[in-house]
């Protein structure tokens, strides 16, 4: 395999080198966009600070750590850690590009470690940069600092046809803007941007990224140091990148990253620069200039033709002959199969982790089965959802959901660890959330005292970022359809993570709304257009988020009725609206936050919550706008209108048919005794619309 891989890389580099030779010979006669990365992948930094022997303790530690890094990188896109003790300790870091999915990230990291062993054989300190990721391992603890190291500097071999000074100035504006956003407005410390330019280069695309563990100020400083190096590189190039261990930047004249751009920038206002006038040889008697041109063409054209022919033959042979042991794939989305394969657990592993699903490890029970706490051999705590034998959820539907969740990577989404489909069992494995779901704390009179203002504001911000990722920033466009307090889990630091994608739906990038004949979900959180007409969209999730904001601030459940000032039973939205219009909304806020919450900030959050629950979906803000409202102190908010009112009868919402009500109850597990599971991650049955 190693020989085949090396042969494949050699063929690719040879083919790329020949293409570049052709481009350099043809010059302006060939209009070609080249990636700065293509000619020299991968890049390596081999530090000859020491070497390790075959079968040594250091090599064994390196193998263990590289396997662990590869597994965790496919989940988080960023990993740093160590194993062993000095002098055989190994420290490692891996960072994948923020637009990569988990499967692609894991494969890239795995390849990077393999390339490191080939390119830096036996070196104890090595770094390798691939297209979608980079890694470094060392016997020195480089993780203790945020040092970016010596960056890789790669510029496109092609010059722009636009005025060089104007183009370089536009690149500088683009990279500074995308760096600002990546550092300050992204929890992943990653952003992309597109900037309009001119006719010859209609757009310039940029990317900036730091490791997520960097503080915003440190990230921006790191990126600024790279941007300052660009003028020292060759000016007027169509693309370029500077990549260090902790941060990196890149720009191209084509769309080189996955998904849509984070920022859209207008054409910069740059004074036009008069291009230099090239020296033109004067015509001479006897047509010497023409003769010289003919001689040059007569020499170069056969060479170009020969190089092109050789290149075509090589590319044809490489294309026709697949790597040994691998059949050509005709699957439309091969990464889906890879995602599933990487998530598979053996039944014996989960039985051992949960003591064969012992009752003492039982955390609770939801609508489709029990949840058990488990501990894997490496010490990782997990929550295992054991779907009941009577569940009608099919294997194919389950795999479809797994593919969806595996592609979603964000700190505010619960992480799927794996799945097991053996011995008639259907087991879902999620990361363990020690602080349970929000509802188990928020609606408990004693426990909710732990949720001070700082933590509640953190909950609101985190859920908003997770929803924006689902709606606007991920490679997929996902409508959750069942956002509620029991579907938001809390880790040890009270970081909120959205869970339960059983009802989620994928939208096309240009799709804005869908209609279903079977309405499922949870009462009290459903948008009126969905509950009554089956219309759902991103704005349906926004409505649920607005309800959740008001629950977090007031400590009151949307499924409970309250007595109004007129002694009439009303729902939570009606209660908040009554107090909002009378200026007494602070009276119904939870006592745990009234004492220490900044009054203006608390009122702003209530205001945002009311804007999110407007009756007309068009009146509700997008989640990206909500995040701007939450983070800015100068954004003015429009006045909310009266939110929709639900009619309650005997504690049940009567806006829908009883069959839908039963489905909604089943999806949440509330038809049980009222005790919520510790990890309320349910899988809801999927049916065609």
Steps between C-alpha positions, in 0.01 A plus 500: 500500500781739589676428169176549307426826682853626438470407130166679477641816661803488271276473194284787621801723569653415160175577323462827690859595428451444130185711504691783665775466242243534225351805670838668534583436134166622371491800734209729419390274212347263757227632732504259792407525866741305717473424867795609707480172683506261205869487399662412828263307725577395763742747661712383789718644775745235620687619807817298550496545877519127556389166358327196640590136445272238349281324758602754764270631773481834320382333178240303694372818670493678163290224345251506788471877499463529121211249507326691780554835326357366175184373678440821695580728207218340302264622773637840600721612204763600758695283744802550721637259757790292624587151618789338686760647733836664431722425320250297295206741530331597173304822452272542197263750341265467203282769343261449208365779284176629644295415190599129502264232627599245761573217258721713276680639805576155641629377164719807455654470847566130443675579170701779664643262761586250227671771294690617808646153549604488134625858462662530844600139575591440865493874582359561847372843394310538173219711351306428180255730320235347273222666302232462771708456816838517667664311785808522717648259752808546714683386810489865612189648661417754230135495616590715799522810278303657216813532284409481132841367397654564161204529260478325164498765225361392163410741221324423173738486201258714296484880495180701492409701191353778715715790623727341758485777762118512495470121514742466793321781686167319451653175629621684809150637568346156446739316732469757777119483485484121504759490779294740711196277461684174566657636818206686653179352367562130461529239774687282249748783427431447129345718230486538123431805285435613144596846375386651172783637286511566124424349160814291470465368856130540591554373853779425744440231763667487839525278806635546851526249782652458845497207738171523698685511834645843422352814653354748248782751557771234463337365186477846340861577588614171348309566177627859483859378511433278198326779307802724561720239327308513172666816358834323537373215281476533123238769425213470256453124530160341437507314828706431806499361850695534819438211738646464846435259782247725676356716223487534123368717217432435133361686199419395144317639196264201506268339756739252668310412819184299566162658561391860486712792614478647849551859380406679180711811438435769239766613258760705690535869427856498368638774278578357154865457427637558152663178386863527396563529130698205375805556285410428138786425265507737209435360156819449310571474134497156351228381744747381766236522772261279307775255430595483867139430594478223244821345626376505863169342402672240284711392797240520777188358335641149438624492860161606630327241282732224623452593865124512454500158335708345781277663762181370334641145485597508869166639609318244285696209650447627857130545436450160334695298759351519851717432803554130564233353727246778442226481241387818327212653693171590336332609823368854484604584856778262612567706812164387639611138509832600653320704766289200600794259502700727729209514746436126539542346846509130574227380735759348736664842545175662612403207722834530678469879527153483661551179705261327263248783531485467877210666678741702714627668182154587376466877467137515400257415223366697206236436238698235311705326767728525801827692535802350677823649619814322382877532516718390207839337546678831440302658787258696283154531654209437266121494501355197320145532367352150475202507266226268615427185301150631428633814331391519137800707394661321206870439442507718188332793676742460789799507264363810327482678834851385592639637175332832578634525855847380398529791256410762759799617702453789743575558867131572566372177344510171689767271353403159370771254607373192321232241427454126538258295290571143612305217663169674425619797706483863382738699721596866465810623682529869590744702705403496866348820634553509880266797556206336325254700290395859567149408615624278784672803656297795375163378625625363833447762777828408672729406212423809294675710762824371342403680179610854573479776240841425351409136439155582362643753257757237399214258431318751279816589307605138452160382375486797262842415356406134459180591315682746274743221411212266411313762296775700333859393566516120463550315174141385539195717561319336791163579658490343847119506551512395867708756687400499868653505846526120524688486169777734613765319706762653729862391538710541812551873425130557428571537129169434321487235227196452278401135470238267347495530121230238455256760361760703314459573130756594237430798275659590170708816508229691309208338686320714755189303605348151502151367569415172676171321554622345826590754765724367775685680774439643845217725602590836642798527262323460165472797270133575410548451125645154567247397764198601293605468135807276504729775364852483640815693425799654676256747651321209672823426689533872576157492665604204718819685591297803607289282731819348640645848572191595700514172690867548587442855624178437693568147624147409388404218265304571182292188566362647824206737533525811718254727670490848351414826674138439395516151665476342156708197411753598232806350334856627545503723191179671606633553852826655375314722254261630767789600726701639207220738402453616859873545563510240776677220317779491761245371752462166321871444444661226707621622839841340437572753225306808609750575775821497295402538132571835332152643456551627144652169388220297655234717338680473165486120522126512576459736203687259271290211628179686413631584151569130443142396587321740265193351334620579146816301411627794293504714814738262678874567462751256351729335754801690367311822576414370847869440569581855393227630734637297789861606452451867416412778741419756228254310280150646527214249526162559340191480718345152518140429412266293713612136474271217401274363776439129550170373633538268798247252625566290809873545468515376138543723198198443281615652174559159340345160458541239769716277278750779457490565873587139573788518254628816658489348845676189383782699343590658831447211735261708709241227496716332763493583862634846441861418585728609221793281400848622585583515130165562334621417149200344331461363152162582351346290229556631149219474249476631143325831461 
